[in-house]
Coordinates of C-alpha atoms in Angstrom, one line a residue:
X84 CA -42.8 32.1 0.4
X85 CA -41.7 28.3 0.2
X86 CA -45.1 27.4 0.9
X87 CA -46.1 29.4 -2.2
X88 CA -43.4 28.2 -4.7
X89 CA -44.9 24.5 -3.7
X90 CA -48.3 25.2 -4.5
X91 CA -47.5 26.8 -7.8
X92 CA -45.6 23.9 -8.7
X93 CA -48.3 21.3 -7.8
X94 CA -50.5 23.5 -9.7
X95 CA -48.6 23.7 -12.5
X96 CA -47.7 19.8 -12.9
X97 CA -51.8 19.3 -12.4
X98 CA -52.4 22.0 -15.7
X99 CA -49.8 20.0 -17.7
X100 CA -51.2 16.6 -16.8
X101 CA -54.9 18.1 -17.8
X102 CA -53.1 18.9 -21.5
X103 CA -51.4 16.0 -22.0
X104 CA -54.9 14.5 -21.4
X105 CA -56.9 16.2 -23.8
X106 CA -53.9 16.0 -26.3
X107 CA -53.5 12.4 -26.2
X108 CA -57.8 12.3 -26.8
X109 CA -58.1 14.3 -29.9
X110 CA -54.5 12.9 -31.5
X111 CA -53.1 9.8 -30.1
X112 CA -49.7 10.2 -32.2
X113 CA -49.4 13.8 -30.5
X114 CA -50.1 12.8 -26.9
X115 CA -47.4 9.9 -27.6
X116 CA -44.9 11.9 -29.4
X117 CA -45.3 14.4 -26.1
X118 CA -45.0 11.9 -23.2
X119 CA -41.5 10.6 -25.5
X120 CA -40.1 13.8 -25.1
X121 CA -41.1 14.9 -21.4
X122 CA -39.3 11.3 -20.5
X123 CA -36.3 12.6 -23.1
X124 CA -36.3 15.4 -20.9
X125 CA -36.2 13.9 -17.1
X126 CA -33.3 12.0 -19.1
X127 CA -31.4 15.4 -19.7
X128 CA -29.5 16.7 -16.2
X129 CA -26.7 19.3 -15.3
X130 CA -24.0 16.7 -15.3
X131 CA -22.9 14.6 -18.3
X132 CA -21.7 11.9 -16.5
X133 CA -25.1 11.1 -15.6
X134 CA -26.8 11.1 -19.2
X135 CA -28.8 8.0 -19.5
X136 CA -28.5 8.2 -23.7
X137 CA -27.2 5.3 -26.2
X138 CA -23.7 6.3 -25.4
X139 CA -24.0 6.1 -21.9
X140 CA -26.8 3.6 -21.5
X141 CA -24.9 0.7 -20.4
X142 CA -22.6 2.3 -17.9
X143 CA -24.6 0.6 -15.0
X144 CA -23.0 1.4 -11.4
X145 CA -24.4 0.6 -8.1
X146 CA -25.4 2.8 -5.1
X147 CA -25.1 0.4 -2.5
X148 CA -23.4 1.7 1.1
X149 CA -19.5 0.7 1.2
X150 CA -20.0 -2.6 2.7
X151 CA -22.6 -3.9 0.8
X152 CA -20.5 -2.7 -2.2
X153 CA -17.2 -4.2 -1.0
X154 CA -18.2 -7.3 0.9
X155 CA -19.2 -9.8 -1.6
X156 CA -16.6 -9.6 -3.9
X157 CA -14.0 -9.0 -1.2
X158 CA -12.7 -12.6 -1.1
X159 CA -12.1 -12.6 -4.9
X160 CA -10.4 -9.1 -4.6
X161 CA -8.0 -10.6 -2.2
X162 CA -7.4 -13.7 -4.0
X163 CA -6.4 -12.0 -7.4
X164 CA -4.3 -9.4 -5.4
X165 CA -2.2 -12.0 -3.9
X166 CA -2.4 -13.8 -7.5
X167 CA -1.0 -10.7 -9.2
X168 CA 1.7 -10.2 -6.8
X169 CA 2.7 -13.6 -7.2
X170 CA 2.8 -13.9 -10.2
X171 CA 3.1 -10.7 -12.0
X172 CA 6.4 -9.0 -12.2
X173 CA 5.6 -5.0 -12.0
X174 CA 2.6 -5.7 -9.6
X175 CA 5.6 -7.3 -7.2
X176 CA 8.1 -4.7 -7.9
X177 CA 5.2 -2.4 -7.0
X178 CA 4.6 -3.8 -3.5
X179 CA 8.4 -4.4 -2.9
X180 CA 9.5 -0.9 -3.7
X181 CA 6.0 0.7 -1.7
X182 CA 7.2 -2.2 1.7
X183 CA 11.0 -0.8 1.1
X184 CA 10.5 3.1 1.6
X185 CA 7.4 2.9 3.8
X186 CA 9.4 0.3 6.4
X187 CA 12.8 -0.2 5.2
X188 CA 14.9 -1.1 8.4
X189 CA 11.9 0.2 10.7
X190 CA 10.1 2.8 12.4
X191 CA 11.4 3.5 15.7
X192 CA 10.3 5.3 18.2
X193 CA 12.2 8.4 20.2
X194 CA 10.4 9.1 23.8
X195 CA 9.2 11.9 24.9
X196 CA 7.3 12.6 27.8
X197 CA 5.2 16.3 27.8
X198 CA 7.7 17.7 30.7
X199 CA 5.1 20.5 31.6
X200 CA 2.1 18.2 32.0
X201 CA 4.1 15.8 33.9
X202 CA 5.5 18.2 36.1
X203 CA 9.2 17.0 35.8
X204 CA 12.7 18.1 35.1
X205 CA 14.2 17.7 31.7
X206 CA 16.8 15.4 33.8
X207 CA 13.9 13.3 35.0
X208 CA 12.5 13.2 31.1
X209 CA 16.0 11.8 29.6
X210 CA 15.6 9.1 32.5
X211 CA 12.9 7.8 31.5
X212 CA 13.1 8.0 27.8
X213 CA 16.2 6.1 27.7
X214 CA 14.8 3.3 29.9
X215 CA 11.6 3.4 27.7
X216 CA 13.6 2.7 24.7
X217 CA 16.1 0.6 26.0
X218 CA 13.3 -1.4 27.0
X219 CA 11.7 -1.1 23.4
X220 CA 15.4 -2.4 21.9
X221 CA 14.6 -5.5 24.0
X222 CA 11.1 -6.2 23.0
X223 CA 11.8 -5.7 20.0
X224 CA 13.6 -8.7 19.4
X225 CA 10.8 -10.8 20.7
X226 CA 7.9 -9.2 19.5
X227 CA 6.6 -11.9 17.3
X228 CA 4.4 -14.6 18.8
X229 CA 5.2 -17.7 16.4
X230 CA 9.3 -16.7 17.5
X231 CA 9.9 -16.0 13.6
X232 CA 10.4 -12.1 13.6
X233 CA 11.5 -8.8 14.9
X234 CA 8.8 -6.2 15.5
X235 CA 10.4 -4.3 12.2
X236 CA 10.0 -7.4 10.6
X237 CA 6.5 -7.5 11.4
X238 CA 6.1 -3.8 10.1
X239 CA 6.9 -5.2 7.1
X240 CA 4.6 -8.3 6.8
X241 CA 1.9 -5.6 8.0
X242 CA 2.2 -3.2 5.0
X243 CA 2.7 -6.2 2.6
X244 CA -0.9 -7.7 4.0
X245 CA -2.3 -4.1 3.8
X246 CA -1.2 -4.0 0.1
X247 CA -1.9 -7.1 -1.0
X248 CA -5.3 -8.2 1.0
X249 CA -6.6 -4.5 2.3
X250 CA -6.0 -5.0 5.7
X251 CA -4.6 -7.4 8.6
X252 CA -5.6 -8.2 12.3
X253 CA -3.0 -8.0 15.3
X254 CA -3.5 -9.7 18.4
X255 CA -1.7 -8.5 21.6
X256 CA -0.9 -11.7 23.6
X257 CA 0.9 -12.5 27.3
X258 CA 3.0 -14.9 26.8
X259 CA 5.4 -16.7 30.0
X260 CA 9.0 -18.7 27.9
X261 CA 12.0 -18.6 28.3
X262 CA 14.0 -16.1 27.0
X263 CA 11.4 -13.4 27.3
X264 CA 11.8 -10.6 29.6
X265 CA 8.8 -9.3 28.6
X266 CA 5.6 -11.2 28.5
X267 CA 3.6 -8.9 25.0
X268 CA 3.7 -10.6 21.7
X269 CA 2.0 -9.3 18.8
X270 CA 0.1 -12.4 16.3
X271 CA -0.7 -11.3 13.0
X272 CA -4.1 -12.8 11.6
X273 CA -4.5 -12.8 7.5
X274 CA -7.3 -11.0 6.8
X275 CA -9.5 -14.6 5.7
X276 CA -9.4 -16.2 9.2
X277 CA -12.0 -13.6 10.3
X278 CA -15.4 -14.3 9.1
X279 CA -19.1 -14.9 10.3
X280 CA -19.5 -18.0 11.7
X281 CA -22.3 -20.2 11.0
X282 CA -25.5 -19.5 12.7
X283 CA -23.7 -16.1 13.3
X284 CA -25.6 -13.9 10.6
X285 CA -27.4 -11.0 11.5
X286 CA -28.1 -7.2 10.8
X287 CA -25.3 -6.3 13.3
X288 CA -22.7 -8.9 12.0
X289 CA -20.6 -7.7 9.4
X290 CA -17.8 -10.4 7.6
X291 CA -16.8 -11.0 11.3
X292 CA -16.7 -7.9 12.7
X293 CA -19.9 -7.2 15.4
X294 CA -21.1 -3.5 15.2
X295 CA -23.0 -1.7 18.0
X296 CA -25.2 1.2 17.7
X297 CA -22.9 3.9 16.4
X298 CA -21.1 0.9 13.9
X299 CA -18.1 0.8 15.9
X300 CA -16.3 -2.3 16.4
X301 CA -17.9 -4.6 19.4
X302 CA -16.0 -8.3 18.8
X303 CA -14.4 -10.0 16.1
X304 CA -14.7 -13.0 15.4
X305 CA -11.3 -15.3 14.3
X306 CA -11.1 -18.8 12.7
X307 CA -8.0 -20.7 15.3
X308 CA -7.0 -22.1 11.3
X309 CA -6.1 -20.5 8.4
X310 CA -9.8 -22.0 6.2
X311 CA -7.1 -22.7 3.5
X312 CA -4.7 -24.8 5.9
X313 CA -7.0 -27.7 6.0
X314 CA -5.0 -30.0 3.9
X315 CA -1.9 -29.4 5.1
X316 CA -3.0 -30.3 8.7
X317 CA -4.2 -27.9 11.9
X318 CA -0.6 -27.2 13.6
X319 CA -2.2 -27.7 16.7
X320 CA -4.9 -25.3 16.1
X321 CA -8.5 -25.9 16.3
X322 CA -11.1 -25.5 13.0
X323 CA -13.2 -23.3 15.6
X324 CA -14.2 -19.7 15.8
X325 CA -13.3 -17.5 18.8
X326 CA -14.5 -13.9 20.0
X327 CA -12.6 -11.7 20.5
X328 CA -13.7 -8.7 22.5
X329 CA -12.6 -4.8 20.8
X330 CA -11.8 -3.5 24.1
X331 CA -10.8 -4.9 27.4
X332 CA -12.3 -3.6 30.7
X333 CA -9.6 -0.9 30.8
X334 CA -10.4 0.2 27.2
X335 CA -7.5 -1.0 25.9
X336 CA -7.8 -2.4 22.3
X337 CA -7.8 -6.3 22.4
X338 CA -7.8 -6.6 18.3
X339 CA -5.9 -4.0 15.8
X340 CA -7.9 -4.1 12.9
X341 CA -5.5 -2.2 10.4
X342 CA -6.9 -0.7 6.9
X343 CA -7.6 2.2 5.1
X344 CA -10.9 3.7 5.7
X345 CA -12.4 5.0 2.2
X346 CA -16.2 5.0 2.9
X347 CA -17.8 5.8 5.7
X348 CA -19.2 2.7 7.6
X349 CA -16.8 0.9 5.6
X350 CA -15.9 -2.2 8.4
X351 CA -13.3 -4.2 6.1
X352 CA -10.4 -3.4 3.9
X353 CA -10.1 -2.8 0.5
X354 CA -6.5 -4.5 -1.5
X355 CA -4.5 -1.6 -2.5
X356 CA -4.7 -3.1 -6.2
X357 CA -8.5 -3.7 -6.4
X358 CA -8.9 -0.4 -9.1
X359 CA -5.9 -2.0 -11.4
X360 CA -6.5 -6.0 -11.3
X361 CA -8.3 -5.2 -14.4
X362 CA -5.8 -3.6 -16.1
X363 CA -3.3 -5.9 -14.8
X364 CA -4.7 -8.8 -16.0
X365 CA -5.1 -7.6 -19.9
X366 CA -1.7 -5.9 -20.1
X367 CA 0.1 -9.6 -18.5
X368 CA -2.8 -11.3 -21.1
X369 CA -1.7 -9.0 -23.8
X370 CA 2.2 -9.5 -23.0
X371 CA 1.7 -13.2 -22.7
X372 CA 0.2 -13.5 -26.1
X373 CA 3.0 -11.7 -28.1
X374 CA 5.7 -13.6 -26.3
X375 CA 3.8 -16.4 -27.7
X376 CA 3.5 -14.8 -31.1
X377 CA 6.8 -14.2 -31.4
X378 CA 8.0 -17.7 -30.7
X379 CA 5.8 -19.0 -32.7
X380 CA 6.5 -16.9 -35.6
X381 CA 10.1 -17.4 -35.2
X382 CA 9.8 -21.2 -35.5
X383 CA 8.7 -20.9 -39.2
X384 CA 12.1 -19.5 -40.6
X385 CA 11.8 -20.3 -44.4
X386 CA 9.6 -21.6 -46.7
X387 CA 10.5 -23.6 -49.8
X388 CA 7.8 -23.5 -52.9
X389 CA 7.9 -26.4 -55.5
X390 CA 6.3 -26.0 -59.1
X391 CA 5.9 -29.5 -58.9
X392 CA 2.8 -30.9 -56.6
X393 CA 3.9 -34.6 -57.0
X394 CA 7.3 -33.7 -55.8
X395 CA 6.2 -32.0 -53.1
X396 CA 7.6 -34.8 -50.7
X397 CA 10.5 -35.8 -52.8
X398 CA 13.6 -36.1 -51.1
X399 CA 12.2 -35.3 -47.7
X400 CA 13.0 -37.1 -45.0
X401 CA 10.2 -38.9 -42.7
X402 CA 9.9 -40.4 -39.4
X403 CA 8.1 -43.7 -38.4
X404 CA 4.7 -42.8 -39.5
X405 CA 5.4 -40.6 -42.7
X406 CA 5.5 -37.4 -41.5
X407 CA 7.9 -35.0 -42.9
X408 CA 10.8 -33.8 -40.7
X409 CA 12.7 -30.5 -41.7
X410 CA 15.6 -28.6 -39.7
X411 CA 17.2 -25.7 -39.8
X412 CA 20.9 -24.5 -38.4
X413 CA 22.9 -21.2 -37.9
X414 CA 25.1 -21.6 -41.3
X415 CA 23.4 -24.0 -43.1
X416 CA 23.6 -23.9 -47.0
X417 CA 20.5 -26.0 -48.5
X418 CA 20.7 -26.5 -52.6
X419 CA 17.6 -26.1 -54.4
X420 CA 16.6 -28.3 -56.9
X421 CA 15.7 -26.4 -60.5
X422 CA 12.1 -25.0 -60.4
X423 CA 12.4 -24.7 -56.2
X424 CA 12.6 -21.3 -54.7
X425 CA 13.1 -20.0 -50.8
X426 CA 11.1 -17.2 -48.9
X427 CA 11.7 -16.4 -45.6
X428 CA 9.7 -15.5 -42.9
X429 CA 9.7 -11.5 -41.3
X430 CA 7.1 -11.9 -38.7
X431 CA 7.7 -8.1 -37.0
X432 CA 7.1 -9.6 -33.3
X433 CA 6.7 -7.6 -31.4
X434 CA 5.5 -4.7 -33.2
X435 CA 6.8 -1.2 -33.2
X436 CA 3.5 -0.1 -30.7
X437 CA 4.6 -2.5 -28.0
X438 CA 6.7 -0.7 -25.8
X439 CA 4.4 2.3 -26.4
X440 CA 1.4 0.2 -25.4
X441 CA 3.0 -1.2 -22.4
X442 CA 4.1 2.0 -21.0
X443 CA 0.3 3.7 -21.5
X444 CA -0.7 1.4 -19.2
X445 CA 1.6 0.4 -16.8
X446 CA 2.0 5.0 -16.7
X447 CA -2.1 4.7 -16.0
X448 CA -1.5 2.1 -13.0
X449 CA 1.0 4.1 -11.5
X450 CA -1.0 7.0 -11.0
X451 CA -4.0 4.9 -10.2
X452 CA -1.6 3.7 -7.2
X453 CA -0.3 6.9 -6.6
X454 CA 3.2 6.0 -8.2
X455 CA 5.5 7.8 -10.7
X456 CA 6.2 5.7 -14.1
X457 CA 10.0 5.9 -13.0
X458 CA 9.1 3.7 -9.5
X459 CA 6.8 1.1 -11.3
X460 CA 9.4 0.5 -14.0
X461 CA 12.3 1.1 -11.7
X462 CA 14.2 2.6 -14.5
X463 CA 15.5 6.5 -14.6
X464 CA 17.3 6.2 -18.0
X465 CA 14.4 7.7 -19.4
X466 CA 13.9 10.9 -17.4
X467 CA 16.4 13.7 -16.9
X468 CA 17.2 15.5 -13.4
X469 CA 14.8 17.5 -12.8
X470 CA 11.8 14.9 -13.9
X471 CA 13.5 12.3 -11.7
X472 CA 13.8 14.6 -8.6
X473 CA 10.0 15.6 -9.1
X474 CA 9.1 12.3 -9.4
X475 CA 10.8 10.8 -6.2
X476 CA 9.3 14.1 -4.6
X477 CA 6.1 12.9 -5.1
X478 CA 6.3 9.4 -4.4
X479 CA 7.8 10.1 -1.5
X480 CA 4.9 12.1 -0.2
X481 CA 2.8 9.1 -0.2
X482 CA 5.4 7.3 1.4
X483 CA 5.4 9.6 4.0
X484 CA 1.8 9.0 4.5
X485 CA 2.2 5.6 5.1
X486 CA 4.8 6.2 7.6
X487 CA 2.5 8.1 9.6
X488 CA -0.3 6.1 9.4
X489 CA 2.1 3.2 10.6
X490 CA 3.6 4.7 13.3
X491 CA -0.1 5.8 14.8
X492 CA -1.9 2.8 13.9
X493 CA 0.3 0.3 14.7
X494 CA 3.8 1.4 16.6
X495 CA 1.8 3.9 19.0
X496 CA -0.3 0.9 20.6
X497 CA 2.2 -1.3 20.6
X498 CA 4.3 1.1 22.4
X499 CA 1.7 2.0 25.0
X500 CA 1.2 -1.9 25.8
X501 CA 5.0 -2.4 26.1
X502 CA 5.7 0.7 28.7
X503 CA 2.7 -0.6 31.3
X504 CA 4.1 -3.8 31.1
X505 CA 7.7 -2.3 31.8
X506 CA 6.1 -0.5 34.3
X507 CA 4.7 -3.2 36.0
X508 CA 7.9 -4.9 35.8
X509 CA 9.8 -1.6 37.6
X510 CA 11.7 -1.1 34.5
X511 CA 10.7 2.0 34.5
X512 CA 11.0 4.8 36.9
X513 CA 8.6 5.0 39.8
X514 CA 5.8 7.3 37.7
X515 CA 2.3 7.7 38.2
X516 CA 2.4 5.6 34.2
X517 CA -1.3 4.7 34.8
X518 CA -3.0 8.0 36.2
X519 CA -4.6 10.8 34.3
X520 CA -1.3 11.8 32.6
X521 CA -0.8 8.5 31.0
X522 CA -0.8 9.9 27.9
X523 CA 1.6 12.3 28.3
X524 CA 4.0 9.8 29.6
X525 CA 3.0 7.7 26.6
X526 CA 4.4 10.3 23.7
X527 CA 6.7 9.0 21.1
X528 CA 8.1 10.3 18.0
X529 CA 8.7 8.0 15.1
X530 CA 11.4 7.9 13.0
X531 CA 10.5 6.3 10.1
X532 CA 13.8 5.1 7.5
X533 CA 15.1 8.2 5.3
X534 CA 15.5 8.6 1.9
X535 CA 19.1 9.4 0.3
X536 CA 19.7 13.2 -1.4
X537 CA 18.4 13.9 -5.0
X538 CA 20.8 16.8 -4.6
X539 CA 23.3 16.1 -1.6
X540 CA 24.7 19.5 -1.6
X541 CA 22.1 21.6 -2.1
X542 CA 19.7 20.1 0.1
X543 CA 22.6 19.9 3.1
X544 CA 22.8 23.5 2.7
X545 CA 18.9 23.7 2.6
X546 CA 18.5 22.0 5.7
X547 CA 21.3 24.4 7.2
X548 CA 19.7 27.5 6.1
X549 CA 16.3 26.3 7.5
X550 CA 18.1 25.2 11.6
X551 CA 20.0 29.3 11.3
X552 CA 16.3 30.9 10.0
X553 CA 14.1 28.8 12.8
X554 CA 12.8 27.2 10.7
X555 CA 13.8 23.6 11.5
X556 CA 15.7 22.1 14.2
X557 CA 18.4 19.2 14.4
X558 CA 15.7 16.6 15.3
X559 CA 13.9 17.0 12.3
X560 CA 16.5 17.3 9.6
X561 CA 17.6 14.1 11.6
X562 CA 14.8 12.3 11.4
X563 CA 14.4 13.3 7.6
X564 CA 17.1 11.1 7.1
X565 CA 16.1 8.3 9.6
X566 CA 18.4 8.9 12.3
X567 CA 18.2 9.8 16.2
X568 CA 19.1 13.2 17.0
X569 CA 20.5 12.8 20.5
X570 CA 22.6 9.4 18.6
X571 CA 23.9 11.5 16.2
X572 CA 25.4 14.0 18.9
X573 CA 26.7 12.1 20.9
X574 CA 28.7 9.9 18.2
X575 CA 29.9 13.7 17.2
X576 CA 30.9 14.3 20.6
X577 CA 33.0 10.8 20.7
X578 CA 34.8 11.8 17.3
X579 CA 35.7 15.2 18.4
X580 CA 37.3 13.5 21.6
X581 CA 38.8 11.1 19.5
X582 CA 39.9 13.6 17.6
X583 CA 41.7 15.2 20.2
X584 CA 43.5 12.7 21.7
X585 CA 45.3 11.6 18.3
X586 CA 46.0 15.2 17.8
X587 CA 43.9 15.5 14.3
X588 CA 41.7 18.4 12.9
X589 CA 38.7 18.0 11.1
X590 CA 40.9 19.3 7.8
X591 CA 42.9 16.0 8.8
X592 CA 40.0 13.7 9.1
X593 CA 38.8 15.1 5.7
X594 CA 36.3 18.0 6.3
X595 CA 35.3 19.4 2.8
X596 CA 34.5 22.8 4.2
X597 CA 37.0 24.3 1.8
X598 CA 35.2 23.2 -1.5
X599 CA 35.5 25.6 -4.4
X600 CA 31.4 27.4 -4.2
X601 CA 31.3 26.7 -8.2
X602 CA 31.6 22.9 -7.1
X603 CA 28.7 23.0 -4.8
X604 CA 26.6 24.8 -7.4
X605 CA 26.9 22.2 -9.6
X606 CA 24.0 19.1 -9.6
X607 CA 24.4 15.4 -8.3
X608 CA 25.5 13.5 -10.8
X609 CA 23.8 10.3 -9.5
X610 CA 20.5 11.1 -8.4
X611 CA 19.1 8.5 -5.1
X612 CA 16.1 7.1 -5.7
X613 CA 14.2 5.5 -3.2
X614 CA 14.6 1.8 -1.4
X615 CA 13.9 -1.2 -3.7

């Protein structure tokens, strides 16, 4: 039946081609006006958005794959990103407040082994989870290679890179000084020190990155030297390239290459601002120029008119070369001569659309970016309750996503690295940590910093109702709000004791239990918004 169809077609295209033929030999204008028309028509398609008419004939787009899309104007991308966020005051409050709620104090991680798999007692499982973490609390302190930061510290400088440039590069290094009980550091690489070197180029070479058959990830290759260090001297490090290997011989990672993946076969990042720089750039352009305006405008105060042109100059006083010098002062009183009159200048700078203007766009860049209005303007005074809470609701959905994505992308690896070596070290207890359960000795949940309560009351009582129904447990609501479970208990348990021994209720130590139920019904007053 297909078969058929396609010969009918062909047939049929071979008919109209014969008439257009004989049309265009016995009238010219007619075969013209014809062949206009068909190509009017192969113009015409189901979509709009894809009409090539004089409306729409200069929307030009390209249809390249993502890197060959992304790559070349990649390094002026990153350049303007970290220009705007400079420079710019909403794009910095932007990344600020995104950093703030994503990392805040840290992600941390809570241990736990898959008991069942493992084959061991919950006993067993606390025993190692609190030497795991106690062992994480020490790293943590000495995660950085260059000695400057904490690991959250360095969760921090990670999400900034990954807003500002698209993406960053972590090194896991072994490093034997003083002070360090355990050898794993993490270095950071900015996103230009990783490049093609010279000589390097090739159809499986990618901005640095060497791709094997299935474009995954075989080497990367990393400049020792920042390539915009050079006048400020090396720091000891070499102006040559290095590779890097993607995997070691036991297939752990050797390079974290973190970024958000967009396009598939996309191999490089893409700066969280790169849909907005445009819009960035006019509205600080357009703000610029009426700040300007406006000072100008109000440097021209009042203008005197004189019926006489030859006494134009009469009375005025002159510097050195001539020129006429005026002032003005709060409370001055100037006397006109007869014939003189006064106007003064009303320049309306800024005008009445500019706040209106501002908002338009700055409302467009926040949804571009996946932000409310209320977070890129860190202002509430123009929302009520309800509008705020739905706002923070949403932002903080995409916070949560980046949480997430931190804690596997980043915290998970770094985790994994940090309990072989403690392993290793017999920090840990004596576990089969390397065999075919590695990975369920390797689990970890990750608390990432909590967010205070639109509505403190109601959504305490929410979160109580959800633990009675089944619906929730103790860890969760916990980690909602950033803490440890098992910490929180057991600083219960040592208040209760405490309690006991000074001979105090909770009534004494100020337990609101007995709040009026009309109080509770009543809304926050203050509503929390999010870090930053």
């Amino acid at each position: 039946m297909r078969g058929l169809r396609e010969v009918t077609k062909t047939r049929m295209e071979r008919f109209t081609a014969t008439v257009d033929r004989v049309i265009s030999a016995l009238s010219p204008s007619w075969g013209l006006r014809r062949m206009r028309q068909r190509a009017a028509l192969r113009m015409l398609g189901a979509y709009r958005g894809a009409e090539k008419n004089r409306l729409r004939g200069d929307w030009t787009a390209m249809s390249g794959s993502a890197d060959a899309d992304l790559l070349p104007d990649l390094p002026t991308l990153r350049q303007r990103s970290r220009d705007l966020n400079r420079n710019d005051a909403h794009a910095s409050a932007i990344t600020s407040t995104v950093v703030e709620n994503v990392v805040g104090v840290g992600i941390r991680p809570q241990s736990r082994p898959d008991v069942e798999e493992v084959e061991i007692t919950e006993d067993d499982a606390r025993v190692f989870s609190r030497k795991a973490e106690r062992a994480w609390r020490i790293w943590c302190k000495r995660a950085d290679a260059q000695n400057r930061m904490s690991f959250y510290e360095i969760q921090a400088l990670i999400q900034r890179q990954i807003l500002e440039n698209g993406e960053v590069f972590v090194l896991p290094l072994m490093l034997a000084e003083p002070g360090r009980r355990y050898r794993l550091a993490l270095e950071v690489i900015e996103a230009d020190r990783v490049g093609t070197p010279p000589g390097k180029q090739g159809p499986t070479m990618r901005d640095g990155i060497e791709l094997g058959e299935r474009g995954q990830p075989i080497a990367y290759w990393i400049k020792q030297r920042h390539p915009g260090d050079a006048q400020l001297g090396t720091h000891g490090a070499s102006n040559e390239w290095r590779r890097y290997p993607a995997m070691n011989a036991a297939g752990r990672p050797n390079v974290l290459h973190l970024y958000h993946v967009k396009r598939p076969g996309q191999t490089r990042g893409e700066p969280f601002f790169a849909p907005v720089l445009s819009a960035f750039k006019d509205l600080a352009d357009f703000m610029e120029a009426e700040i300007v305006a406006a000072r100008v405008a109000a440097c021209f105060t009042a203008f005197i008119t004189k019926n006489d042109p030859a006494a134009a100059f009469e009375g005025a006083a002159v510097d050195a070369q001539g020129n006429r010098i005026e002032s003005l002062e709060p409370g001055m009183t100037q006397y006109l001569a007869p014939g003189e009159s006064v106007t003064f200048g009303d320049p309306k700078r800024p005008s009445g659309t500019f706040e209106p203007f501002v908002l338009a766009v700055l409302r467009s860049i926040g949804a571009s970016l996946g932000l409310p209005l209320e977070l890129v303007l860190k202002d509430f005074s123009r929302t009520n309750y309800s509008s705020a809470r739905a706002a923070l609701l949403e932002a903080r959905r995409f916070f949560r996503d980046g949480q997430m994505w931190m804690a596997e992308r980043l915290c998970q690896p770094c985790w994994e690295w940090l309990l072989e070596e403690a392993w290793l070290r017999e920090d840990l207890p004596p576990v089969d940590l390397l065999g075919d359960h590695r990975d369920d000795w390797m689990r970890a949940s990750w608390i990432a910093q909590g967010w205070g309560w639109v509505d403190p009351v109601r959504e305490v009582e929410s979160s109580k109702m959800a633990i009675a129904a089944g619906l929730s447990t103790h860890a969760d609501e916990c980690a909602a709000q950033g803490r440890d479970w098992e910490e929180v208990f057991a600083q219960q348990k040592r208040e209760r004791q405490k309690l006991d021994e000074l001979g105090l209720s909770l009534d004494d130590a100020g337990d609101d239990r007995a709040r009026p139920a009309a109080e509770a019904d009543q809304p926050a007053d203050a509503v929390g918004v999010p870090n930053g």
